[in-house]
Amino acid sequence: MTAANRTFGDPRSGRGNRLGAHWDGEGTNFALFSDHAHKVTLCLFDAAGVETHRIDLPERSGAIWHGFIPGLAPGQLYGYRVDGAYAPDRGHRFNPNKLLLDPYTRDFHGRFQHDPACFGYVWGTDDHSYDERDSAPFVPKSVVSHPDTLPLDAKPLDRDWEAALIYEAHVRGTTITHPGIAPEKRGTYDGMASDAMLEHLTTLGVTAVELLPVQAYQSEGGLIDRGLTNYWGYNTIGFFVPEPRYLGPSGARGFRAMVDRFHAAGIQVILDVVYNHSAEGDQLGPTLSFRGLDNASYYRLLDGQPRYYVNDTGCGNTLNVAHPFVLRLILDSMRYWVQAFGVDGFRFDLATTLAREPHGYDRHGGFMDALRQDPVLANVKLIAEPWDIGPGGYRLGQFPPEFAEWNDRCRDTIRRFWRGDARAAQDLGGALLGSADLFDTRGRRAWSSVNFAAAHDGFTLADVTAYTHRHNEANGEHNRDGHHDNHSENFGVEGPTEDKAISAARSRRIRNMLATVLLSQGTPMILAGDEGGNTQGGNNNAYCQDNETAWLDWEAIDGNQIAFTAAVAAFRHAHPTLRQSLFLHGAERSDGCRDVEWRAFDGSELNWRDPGLSSLCVLLRGSAECSKGDASPDTILLAFNREDADQSLHLPDIAPRRWLRAIDTSEALQQDTPIDTATVPVPWCSLSAFVAVEAA
């Protein structure tokens, strides 16, 4: 490229201590990691995406290539071309014909196009081939950011884990059809923090919104070929960039404004992050960034066959988190989201992968140790998805004490219990107490168990009650994708029905599952839309459905179910006994009573060995910690009647106090009902919650 119309000075050595492109008021410093490259070339582009200059970075300090360009200002579009060996059998895939994104860029210009030129090899042939086409016209450009655009001065919102109620939501899908959101803001960060959404979330008592991936991602070629898109976003390519598809009228600043509005409402923001793999796929995937920068460093490659990738993620590749510069990239990215945007925590997709060392999973591995000692990240919420598909990848309950974990065993137990499965009642007992058998180790707290009955991956609660089988035909994979066993039941009709009795039974089942989640020890999580009966038409893997299948249909949302969810959440919030910090094991308190007692409906001790056990009661008493010195600490009785007939419940004697029924899932609308008798009916297939109150 020529130097015509150059508006900047000759490159200088610059500094390699800060990765990425950073403007200091006089020019821009560029620094890039590549341990195996022979040469790194900075490529500059005009606003139309035309390449205008190529500048070889003049210095190398260890594995960092760097240079300072005087006069080069914010807004400049750029990318890299990296020379080195193209030797797939040795793990190297350098190809300077491919324009590469800066892993540290804060902004993108343009979009990816699915074009054969984006592949390092000749697309459609063996990956040993070498493609000489220029990919620059088909990939976005990195952008030099102005430091004042998003200054690193944001502050997270401090809220205790014990108060948490998490709402898992997709930015686009949650807001795209909401009639209370201005049309230009629907599907955007601006819309997510709109007045309408804030009113809804505060009504529900939500304390934290967990957003499906919002770091810039790219759809897989196979999806594009089928006319689909990666809707969920678990295919990241820009770890510092807010996904451009969700930008609203406020642009990137709209993300920080969203977080600020949530904070003002007392709601934290947790990001679902995908640091386990990238959008470049397996050896037949495109060359967009990491693969062309230094494939052998960024990715875990098979021992003895470095042409191929370790695939513990099931997504084609696995980032090499054990490498110090890959680890640094992840930690730098996380700090940026905290300091520039104010996010309050992270949910790690396939977190087991992040804790893998050469010898396997290690909860004391490099990533875990670095994360917990980091002065910024040690103060935010950390949530693990505690599994991947690699050897020994299922690690529920085995993460460090600083982590909470998605508890899929709780999900399955709740579904199985209310469906009527054998021995599910015994399993439910453990779930109600936060799965202490898994989590009560090494000083962990009860909030470690993130309890849910549905999440983005799988059936919605409405579909758990309407479909016995998955219906993923629209995904183009012949209905082979998604979970096969959903512990679901259709009540005799697969899908929608006009039968009022079936509809009523389904609604009651949904209320039962929601209430069980909200009344269990641990941290409750609700999938966006479940509070109002949202359906995906039986699709339990809607990752590629950016359409009405996966979007919330706000016009069809059940207002009574929203009111029910809000009432149960408010009951939980009002009673610390339901959200204790320490695990309950039936320990004797100072007053001689036990903190938890299991009872049968007739008042006798529960027989856990009964193979036909289907109903149970649990009496919970506030510990000294949760009663905060109250002379009459919280006492809660939960009664689970799974039978098809009403049961008579013998209430414990709590004189001089009396019982108040606060929750009854047989009814959509809740009201407090004082109880003046020793026994009380609990309706069929329902859950009742009673609280001890002072006698009138």
mmCIF file of C-alpha atoms in Angstrom, residues 131-439:
data_model
loop_
_atom_site.group_PDB
_atom_site.id
_atom_site.type_symbol
_atom_site.label_atom_id
_atom_site.label_comp_id
_atom_site.label_asym_id
_atom_site.label_seq_id
_atom_site.Cartn_x
_atom_site.Cartn_y
_atom_site.Cartn_z
ATOM 1 C CA ASP A 131 -5.876 -19.971 0.100
ATOM 2 C CA GLU A 132 -4.399 -16.734 -1.286
ATOM 3 C CA ARG A 133 -7.601 -14.705 -1.517
ATOM 4 C CA ASP A 134 -7.858 -11.551 0.572
ATOM 5 C CA SER A 135 -10.492 -11.843 3.298
ATOM 6 C CA ALA A 136 -10.503 -8.117 4.156
ATOM 7 C CA PRO A 137 -13.674 -7.259 2.177
ATOM 8 C CA PHE A 138 -15.650 -9.859 4.119
ATOM 9 C CA VAL A 139 -14.713 -9.268 7.754
ATOM 10 C CA PRO A 140 -15.291 -6.366 10.151
ATOM 11 C CA LYS A 141 -12.448 -4.049 11.014
ATOM 12 C CA SER A 142 -11.128 -3.295 14.473
ATOM 13 C CA VAL A 143 -11.487 0.304 15.629
ATOM 14 C CA VAL A 144 -9.134 2.518 17.626
ATOM 15 C CA SER A 145 -11.269 3.677 20.567
ATOM 16 C CA HIS A 146 -11.230 6.995 22.348
ATOM 17 C CA PRO A 147 -10.590 6.414 26.067
ATOM 18 C CA ASP A 148 -13.261 8.953 26.998
ATOM 19 C CA THR A 149 -15.983 7.003 25.188
ATOM 20 C CA LEU A 150 -16.147 4.384 27.931
ATOM 21 C CA PRO A 151 -13.921 5.496 30.816
ATOM 22 C CA LEU A 152 -12.869 2.813 33.280
ATOM 23 C CA ASP A 153 -14.708 4.328 36.215
ATOM 24 C CA ALA A 154 -17.862 2.218 36.501
ATOM 25 C CA LYS A 155 -18.789 0.687 39.837
ATOM 26 C CA PRO A 156 -20.617 -2.614 40.335
ATOM 27 C CA LEU A 157 -23.686 -2.768 42.555
ATOM 28 C CA ASP A 158 -23.069 -4.572 45.842
ATOM 29 C CA ARG A 159 -25.874 -6.968 46.801
ATOM 30 C CA ASP A 160 -25.710 -10.009 49.059
ATOM 31 C CA TRP A 161 -26.053 -13.432 47.519
ATOM 32 C CA GLU A 162 -28.708 -14.376 50.068
ATOM 33 C CA ALA A 163 -31.151 -11.849 48.573
ATOM 34 C CA ALA A 164 -30.578 -12.916 44.973
ATOM 35 C CA LEU A 165 -33.327 -13.730 42.490
ATOM 36 C CA ILE A 166 -31.815 -14.176 39.026
ATOM 37 C CA TYR A 167 -33.730 -13.582 35.788
ATOM 38 C CA GLU A 168 -32.046 -15.217 32.771
ATOM 39 C CA ALA A 169 -32.816 -13.196 29.654
ATOM 40 C CA HIS A 170 -31.848 -12.684 26.019
ATOM 41 C CA VAL A 171 -31.512 -8.988 25.167
ATOM 42 C CA ARG A 172 -33.175 -9.255 21.785
ATOM 43 C CA GLY A 173 -35.694 -11.991 22.463
ATOM 44 C CA THR A 174 -36.935 -10.491 25.732
ATOM 45 C CA THR A 175 -37.643 -7.056 24.286
ATOM 46 C CA ILE A 176 -38.312 -7.434 20.559
ATOM 47 C CA THR A 177 -42.117 -7.733 20.816
ATOM 48 C CA HIS A 178 -42.781 -5.770 24.006
ATOM 49 C CA PRO A 179 -45.549 -3.234 23.267
ATOM 50 C CA GLY A 180 -44.399 -0.961 26.075
ATOM 51 C CA ILE A 181 -40.970 -0.421 24.532
ATOM 52 C CA ALA A 182 -40.437 2.188 21.800
ATOM 53 C CA PRO A 183 -40.057 0.412 18.430
ATOM 54 C CA GLU A 184 -36.550 1.795 17.852
ATOM 55 C CA LYS A 185 -35.407 0.367 21.196
ATOM 56 C CA ARG A 186 -36.874 -3.118 20.902
ATOM 57 C CA GLY A 187 -34.263 -5.846 20.703
ATOM 58 C CA THR A 188 -31.536 -3.551 22.074
ATOM 59 C CA TYR A 189 -29.663 -2.732 25.248
ATOM 60 C CA ASP A 190 -31.709 0.470 25.417
ATOM 61 C CA GLY A 191 -34.896 -1.578 25.344
ATOM 62 C CA MET A 192 -33.668 -3.998 27.976
ATOM 63 C CA ALA A 193 -33.455 -1.142 30.488
ATOM 64 C CA SER A 194 -36.641 0.574 29.351
ATOM 65 C CA ASP A 195 -39.247 1.725 31.839
ATOM 66 C CA ALA A 196 -41.490 -1.162 30.808
ATOM 67 C CA MET A 197 -38.835 -3.806 31.505
ATOM 68 C CA LEU A 198 -37.723 -2.215 34.773
ATOM 69 C CA GLU A 199 -41.310 -2.109 35.978
ATOM 70 C CA HIS A 200 -41.746 -5.784 35.104
ATOM 71 C CA LEU A 201 -38.524 -6.874 36.796
ATOM 72 C CA THR A 202 -39.119 -4.893 39.960
ATOM 73 C CA THR A 203 -42.666 -6.280 40.148
ATOM 74 C CA LEU A 204 -41.162 -9.764 40.102
ATOM 75 C CA GLY A 205 -38.605 -8.855 42.769
ATOM 76 C CA VAL A 206 -35.669 -9.623 40.471
ATOM 77 C CA THR A 207 -32.286 -8.655 41.963
ATOM 78 C CA ALA A 208 -30.033 -9.711 39.076
ATOM 79 C CA VAL A 209 -30.495 -10.041 35.326
ATOM 80 C CA GLU A 210 -28.289 -12.716 33.766
ATOM 81 C CA LEU A 211 -27.892 -11.849 30.088
ATOM 82 C CA LEU A 212 -27.220 -14.495 27.484
ATOM 83 C CA PRO A 213 -23.959 -13.708 25.632
ATOM 84 C CA VAL A 214 -23.579 -10.050 24.703
ATOM 85 C CA GLN A 215 -19.931 -10.205 23.642
ATOM 86 C CA ALA A 216 -19.642 -9.943 19.854
ATOM 87 C CA TYR A 217 -20.231 -13.286 18.173
ATOM 88 C CA GLN A 218 -20.496 -14.813 14.727
ATOM 89 C CA SER A 219 -22.897 -17.392 13.323
ATOM 90 C CA GLU A 220 -21.507 -20.727 12.220
ATOM 91 C CA GLY A 221 -21.278 -21.307 8.469
ATOM 92 C CA GLY A 222 -23.501 -24.354 8.679
ATOM 93 C CA LEU A 223 -26.301 -22.276 10.188
ATOM 94 C CA ILE A 224 -25.906 -19.555 7.569
ATOM 95 C CA ASP A 225 -26.092 -22.172 4.814
ATOM 96 C CA ARG A 226 -29.429 -23.342 6.296
ATOM 97 C CA GLY A 227 -30.783 -19.802 6.420
ATOM 98 C CA LEU A 228 -30.459 -19.661 10.207
ATOM 99 C CA THR A 229 -28.386 -17.691 12.686
ATOM 100 C CA ASN A 230 -26.707 -18.205 16.038
ATOM 101 C CA TYR A 231 -29.414 -16.569 18.133
ATOM 102 C CA TRP A 232 -28.137 -17.403 21.617
ATOM 103 C CA GLY A 233 -24.655 -16.035 20.898
ATOM 104 C CA TYR A 234 -22.444 -18.814 22.284
ATOM 105 C CA ASN A 235 -19.886 -18.297 19.525
ATOM 106 C CA THR A 236 -17.780 -15.347 20.610
ATOM 107 C CA ILE A 237 -15.163 -13.592 18.488
ATOM 108 C CA GLY A 238 -14.839 -10.209 20.250
ATOM 109 C CA PHE A 239 -14.359 -10.484 23.996
ATOM 110 C CA PHE A 240 -14.346 -6.696 24.581
ATOM 111 C CA VAL A 241 -17.095 -5.711 22.133
ATOM 112 C CA PRO A 242 -20.814 -5.413 22.961
ATOM 113 C CA GLU A 243 -22.683 -7.413 20.317
ATOM 114 C CA PRO A 244 -23.437 -4.859 17.558
ATOM 115 C CA ARG A 245 -26.812 -6.430 16.682
ATOM 116 C CA TYR A 246 -28.158 -5.258 20.039
ATOM 117 C CA LEU A 247 -27.035 -1.648 19.725
ATOM 118 C CA GLY A 248 -29.861 0.832 19.952
ATOM 119 C CA PRO A 249 -30.099 4.591 19.539
ATOM 120 C CA SER A 250 -27.406 5.112 22.200
ATOM 121 C CA GLY A 251 -24.807 2.900 20.524
ATOM 122 C CA ALA A 252 -22.200 1.201 22.720
ATOM 123 C CA ARG A 253 -22.847 3.738 25.445
ATOM 124 C CA GLY A 254 -26.319 2.278 25.611
ATOM 125 C CA PHE A 255 -24.870 -0.797 27.279
ATOM 126 C CA ARG A 256 -23.406 1.211 30.127
ATOM 127 C CA ALA A 257 -26.604 3.255 30.350
ATOM 128 C CA MET A 258 -28.518 -0.023 30.612
ATOM 129 C CA VAL A 259 -26.332 -1.176 33.499
ATOM 130 C CA ASP A 260 -26.663 2.204 35.211
ATOM 131 C CA ARG A 261 -30.466 2.062 34.972
ATOM 132 C CA PHE A 262 -30.515 -1.464 36.363
ATOM 133 C CA HIS A 263 -28.295 -0.377 39.238
ATOM 134 C CA ALA A 264 -30.565 2.558 40.020
ATOM 135 C CA ALA A 265 -33.406 0.053 40.348
ATOM 136 C CA GLY A 266 -31.340 -2.163 42.650
ATOM 137 C CA ILE A 267 -30.785 -4.829 39.967
ATOM 138 C CA GLN A 268 -27.387 -6.329 39.211
ATOM 139 C CA VAL A 269 -26.211 -7.345 35.735
ATOM 140 C CA ILE A 270 -24.503 -10.706 35.234
ATOM 141 C CA LEU A 271 -23.019 -11.641 31.859
ATOM 142 C CA ASP A 272 -23.083 -15.144 30.434
ATOM 143 C CA VAL A 273 -19.567 -15.349 28.981
ATOM 144 C CA VAL A 274 -18.055 -17.860 26.568
ATOM 145 C CA TYR A 275 -14.334 -18.049 27.228
ATOM 146 C CA ASN A 276 -14.098 -21.775 26.508
ATOM 147 C CA HIS A 277 -14.049 -21.639 22.700
ATOM 148 C CA SER A 278 -14.198 -19.160 19.821
ATOM 149 C CA ALA A 279 -16.221 -18.694 16.640
ATOM 150 C CA GLU A 280 -13.436 -20.129 14.475
ATOM 151 C CA GLY A 281 -14.638 -23.731 14.880
ATOM 152 C CA ASP A 282 -12.564 -26.816 14.103
ATOM 153 C CA GLN A 283 -9.774 -27.282 11.551
ATOM 154 C CA LEU A 284 -12.263 -26.602 8.752
ATOM 155 C CA GLY A 285 -13.468 -23.319 10.231
ATOM 156 C CA PRO A 286 -12.666 -19.768 9.118
ATOM 157 C CA THR A 287 -9.579 -17.754 10.028
ATOM 158 C CA LEU A 288 -10.895 -14.628 11.724
ATOM 159 C CA SER A 289 -8.533 -13.841 14.591
ATOM 160 C CA PHE A 290 -6.891 -16.304 17.003
ATOM 161 C CA ARG A 291 -6.243 -19.024 14.428
ATOM 162 C CA GLY A 292 -4.279 -16.645 12.233
ATOM 163 C CA LEU A 293 -2.568 -14.845 15.103
ATOM 164 C CA ASP A 294 -1.074 -17.941 16.724
ATOM 165 C CA ASN A 295 -3.112 -21.114 16.429
ATOM 166 C CA ALA A 296 -0.711 -23.225 18.483
ATOM 167 C CA SER A 297 -0.876 -20.834 21.442
ATOM 168 C CA TYR A 298 -4.524 -19.821 21.522
ATOM 169 C CA TYR A 299 -5.995 -23.298 21.160
ATOM 170 C CA ARG A 300 -5.578 -26.672 22.785
ATOM 171 C CA LEU A 301 -4.437 -29.087 20.102
ATOM 172 C CA LEU A 302 -4.450 -32.868 20.188
ATOM 173 C CA ASP A 303 -1.238 -34.428 21.490
ATOM 174 C CA GLY A 304 0.621 -35.984 18.579
ATOM 175 C CA GLN A 305 -1.955 -34.636 16.084
ATOM 176 C CA PRO A 306 -1.775 -30.836 16.340
ATOM 177 C CA ARG A 307 -3.688 -30.463 13.089
ATOM 178 C CA TYR A 308 -6.796 -31.188 15.157
ATOM 179 C CA TYR A 309 -8.345 -29.393 18.109
ATOM 180 C CA VAL A 310 -9.241 -30.655 21.538
ATOM 181 C CA ASN A 311 -13.023 -30.416 21.550
ATOM 182 C CA ASP A 312 -14.056 -30.534 25.201
ATOM 183 C CA THR A 313 -16.648 -27.868 24.367
ATOM 184 C CA GLY A 314 -18.448 -29.639 21.535
ATOM 185 C CA CYS A 315 -18.022 -26.475 19.463
ATOM 186 C CA GLY A 316 -15.017 -27.500 17.404
ATOM 187 C CA ASN A 317 -12.203 -25.926 19.405
ATOM 188 C CA THR A 318 -11.127 -25.216 22.969
ATOM 189 C CA LEU A 319 -9.251 -22.107 24.038
ATOM 190 C CA ASN A 320 -5.961 -22.840 25.769
ATOM 191 C CA VAL A 321 -6.741 -21.106 29.057
ATOM 192 C CA ALA A 322 -3.606 -22.624 30.601
ATOM 193 C CA HIS A 323 -1.498 -20.406 28.306
ATOM 194 C CA PRO A 324 -0.521 -17.204 30.175
ATOM 195 C CA PHE A 325 -1.503 -14.852 27.338
ATOM 196 C CA VAL A 326 -4.846 -16.529 26.760
ATOM 197 C CA LEU A 327 -5.484 -16.347 30.487
ATOM 198 C CA ARG A 328 -4.466 -12.690 30.407
ATOM 199 C CA LEU A 329 -6.881 -12.016 27.544
ATOM 200 C CA ILE A 330 -9.790 -13.483 29.515
ATOM 201 C CA LEU A 331 -8.980 -11.633 32.727
ATOM 202 C CA ASP A 332 -8.389 -8.345 30.881
ATOM 203 C CA SER A 333 -11.729 -8.792 29.148
ATOM 204 C CA MET A 334 -13.570 -9.434 32.405
ATOM 205 C CA ARG A 335 -11.988 -6.434 34.098
ATOM 206 C CA TYR A 336 -13.003 -4.276 31.157
ATOM 207 C CA TRP A 337 -16.652 -5.251 31.449
ATOM 208 C CA VAL A 338 -16.565 -4.479 35.162
ATOM 209 C CA GLN A 339 -14.673 -1.200 34.927
ATOM 210 C CA ALA A 340 -16.060 0.202 31.663
ATOM 211 C CA PHE A 341 -19.645 -1.026 31.949
ATOM 212 C CA GLY A 342 -20.145 -1.773 35.651
ATOM 213 C CA VAL A 343 -21.287 -5.397 35.292
ATOM 214 C CA ASP A 344 -21.677 -7.212 38.582
ATOM 215 C CA GLY A 345 -20.773 -10.784 37.763
ATOM 216 C CA PHE A 346 -20.200 -13.529 35.240
ATOM 217 C CA ARG A 347 -21.779 -16.861 34.458
ATOM 218 C CA PHE A 348 -19.130 -19.044 32.805
ATOM 219 C CA ASP A 349 -20.383 -21.231 29.982
ATOM 220 C CA LEU A 350 -18.840 -24.730 30.196
ATOM 221 C CA ALA A 351 -16.793 -23.615 33.189
ATOM 222 C CA THR A 352 -15.121 -26.993 33.586
ATOM 223 C CA THR A 353 -13.161 -26.218 30.420
ATOM 224 C CA LEU A 354 -11.722 -23.083 32.025
ATOM 225 C CA ALA A 355 -10.414 -25.086 34.956
ATOM 226 C CA ARG A 356 -8.720 -27.752 32.854
ATOM 227 C CA GLU A 357 -4.986 -28.173 33.204
ATOM 228 C CA PRO A 358 -2.867 -30.715 31.265
ATOM 229 C CA HIS A 359 -3.682 -33.284 33.960
ATOM 230 C CA GLY A 360 -7.423 -32.561 33.807
ATOM 231 C CA TYR A 361 -9.936 -30.543 35.813
ATOM 232 C CA ASP A 362 -8.334 -28.675 38.700
ATOM 233 C CA ARG A 363 -10.337 -26.291 40.862
ATOM 234 C CA HIS A 364 -6.999 -24.844 41.963
ATOM 235 C CA GLY A 365 -5.776 -24.386 38.384
ATOM 236 C CA GLY A 366 -4.347 -21.213 36.921
ATOM 237 C CA PHE A 367 -7.618 -19.626 35.868
ATOM 238 C CA MET A 368 -9.276 -20.237 39.217
ATOM 239 C CA ASP A 369 -6.331 -18.939 41.206
ATOM 240 C CA ALA A 370 -5.862 -15.857 39.021
ATOM 241 C CA LEU A 371 -9.558 -15.027 39.109
ATOM 242 C CA ARG A 372 -9.895 -15.215 42.871
ATOM 243 C CA GLN A 373 -6.857 -13.086 43.651
ATOM 244 C CA ASP A 374 -7.621 -10.376 41.115
ATOM 245 C CA PRO A 375 -8.404 -7.128 42.994
ATOM 246 C CA VAL A 376 -11.239 -6.249 40.585
ATOM 247 C CA LEU A 377 -12.754 -9.632 39.845
ATOM 248 C CA ALA A 378 -12.611 -11.022 43.365
ATOM 249 C CA ASN A 379 -15.502 -8.723 44.288
ATOM 250 C CA VAL A 380 -18.058 -9.722 41.643
ATOM 251 C CA LYS A 381 -20.477 -12.650 41.468
ATOM 252 C CA LEU A 382 -19.110 -15.792 39.833
ATOM 253 C CA ILE A 383 -21.374 -18.554 38.539
ATOM 254 C CA ALA A 384 -20.168 -21.772 36.926
ATOM 255 C CA GLU A 385 -21.927 -23.986 34.454
ATOM 256 C CA PRO A 386 -20.144 -26.963 36.032
ATOM 257 C CA TRP A 387 -19.750 -29.272 33.072
ATOM 258 C CA ASP A 388 -18.331 -29.756 29.591
ATOM 259 C CA ILE A 389 -18.213 -32.814 27.304
ATOM 260 C CA GLY A 390 -14.560 -33.632 27.980
ATOM 261 C CA PRO A 391 -13.305 -36.536 30.115
ATOM 262 C CA GLY A 392 -14.605 -36.224 33.669
ATOM 263 C CA GLY A 393 -16.351 -33.027 32.636
ATOM 264 C CA TYR A 394 -19.359 -33.142 34.976
ATOM 265 C CA ARG A 395 -18.242 -31.308 38.137
ATOM 266 C CA LEU A 396 -21.404 -30.200 39.913
ATOM 267 C CA GLY A 397 -20.551 -29.113 43.452
ATOM 268 C CA GLN A 398 -16.800 -29.158 42.883
ATOM 269 C CA PHE A 399 -15.991 -25.515 42.176
ATOM 270 C CA PRO A 400 -14.233 -23.222 44.673
ATOM 271 C CA PRO A 401 -16.263 -21.595 47.460
ATOM 272 C CA GLU A 402 -16.306 -18.235 45.688
ATOM 273 C CA PHE A 403 -18.485 -19.720 42.936
ATOM 274 C CA ALA A 404 -22.168 -20.441 42.690
ATOM 275 C CA GLU A 405 -23.096 -23.221 40.257
ATOM 276 C CA TRP A 406 -26.012 -24.014 37.973
ATOM 277 C CA ASN A 407 -27.679 -27.011 39.603
ATOM 278 C CA ASP A 408 -29.152 -29.128 36.809
ATOM 279 C CA ARG A 409 -29.814 -31.931 39.273
ATOM 280 C CA CYS A 410 -32.259 -29.598 41.008
ATOM 281 C CA ARG A 411 -33.935 -28.863 37.657
ATOM 282 C CA ASP A 412 -34.435 -32.531 36.869
ATOM 283 C CA THR A 413 -35.574 -33.354 40.400
ATOM 284 C CA ILE A 414 -38.265 -30.678 40.412
ATOM 285 C CA ARG A 415 -39.596 -31.819 37.052
ATOM 286 C CA ARG A 416 -39.494 -35.494 38.029
ATOM 287 C CA PHE A 417 -41.209 -34.919 41.368
ATOM 288 C CA TRP A 418 -44.165 -33.045 39.961
ATOM 289 C CA ARG A 419 -44.458 -35.525 37.089
ATOM 290 C CA GLY A 420 -44.803 -38.282 39.679
ATOM 291 C CA ASP A 421 -41.593 -40.244 39.107
ATOM 292 C CA ALA A 422 -40.606 -42.936 41.589
ATOM 293 C CA ARG A 423 -38.188 -41.878 44.337
ATOM 294 C CA ALA A 424 -38.278 -38.266 43.162
ATOM 295 C CA ALA A 425 -39.677 -37.239 46.568
ATOM 296 C CA GLN A 426 -36.478 -38.379 48.263
ATOM 297 C CA ASP A 427 -34.441 -36.378 45.773
ATOM 298 C CA LEU A 428 -36.651 -33.346 46.282
ATOM 299 C CA GLY A 429 -35.774 -33.293 49.958
ATOM 300 C CA GLY A 430 -32.142 -32.627 49.085
ATOM 301 C CA ALA A 431 -33.010 -30.009 46.479
ATOM 302 C CA LEU A 432 -35.183 -28.069 48.924
ATOM 303 C CA LEU A 433 -32.171 -27.652 51.198
ATOM 304 C CA GLY A 434 -29.836 -26.414 48.475
ATOM 305 C CA SER A 435 -28.336 -29.826 47.600
ATOM 306 C CA ALA A 436 -26.148 -29.715 50.694
ATOM 307 C CA ASP A 437 -24.832 -33.198 49.919
ATOM 308 C CA LEU A 438 -23.053 -31.643 46.925
ATOM 309 C CA PHE A 439 -22.284 -28.112 48.036
#
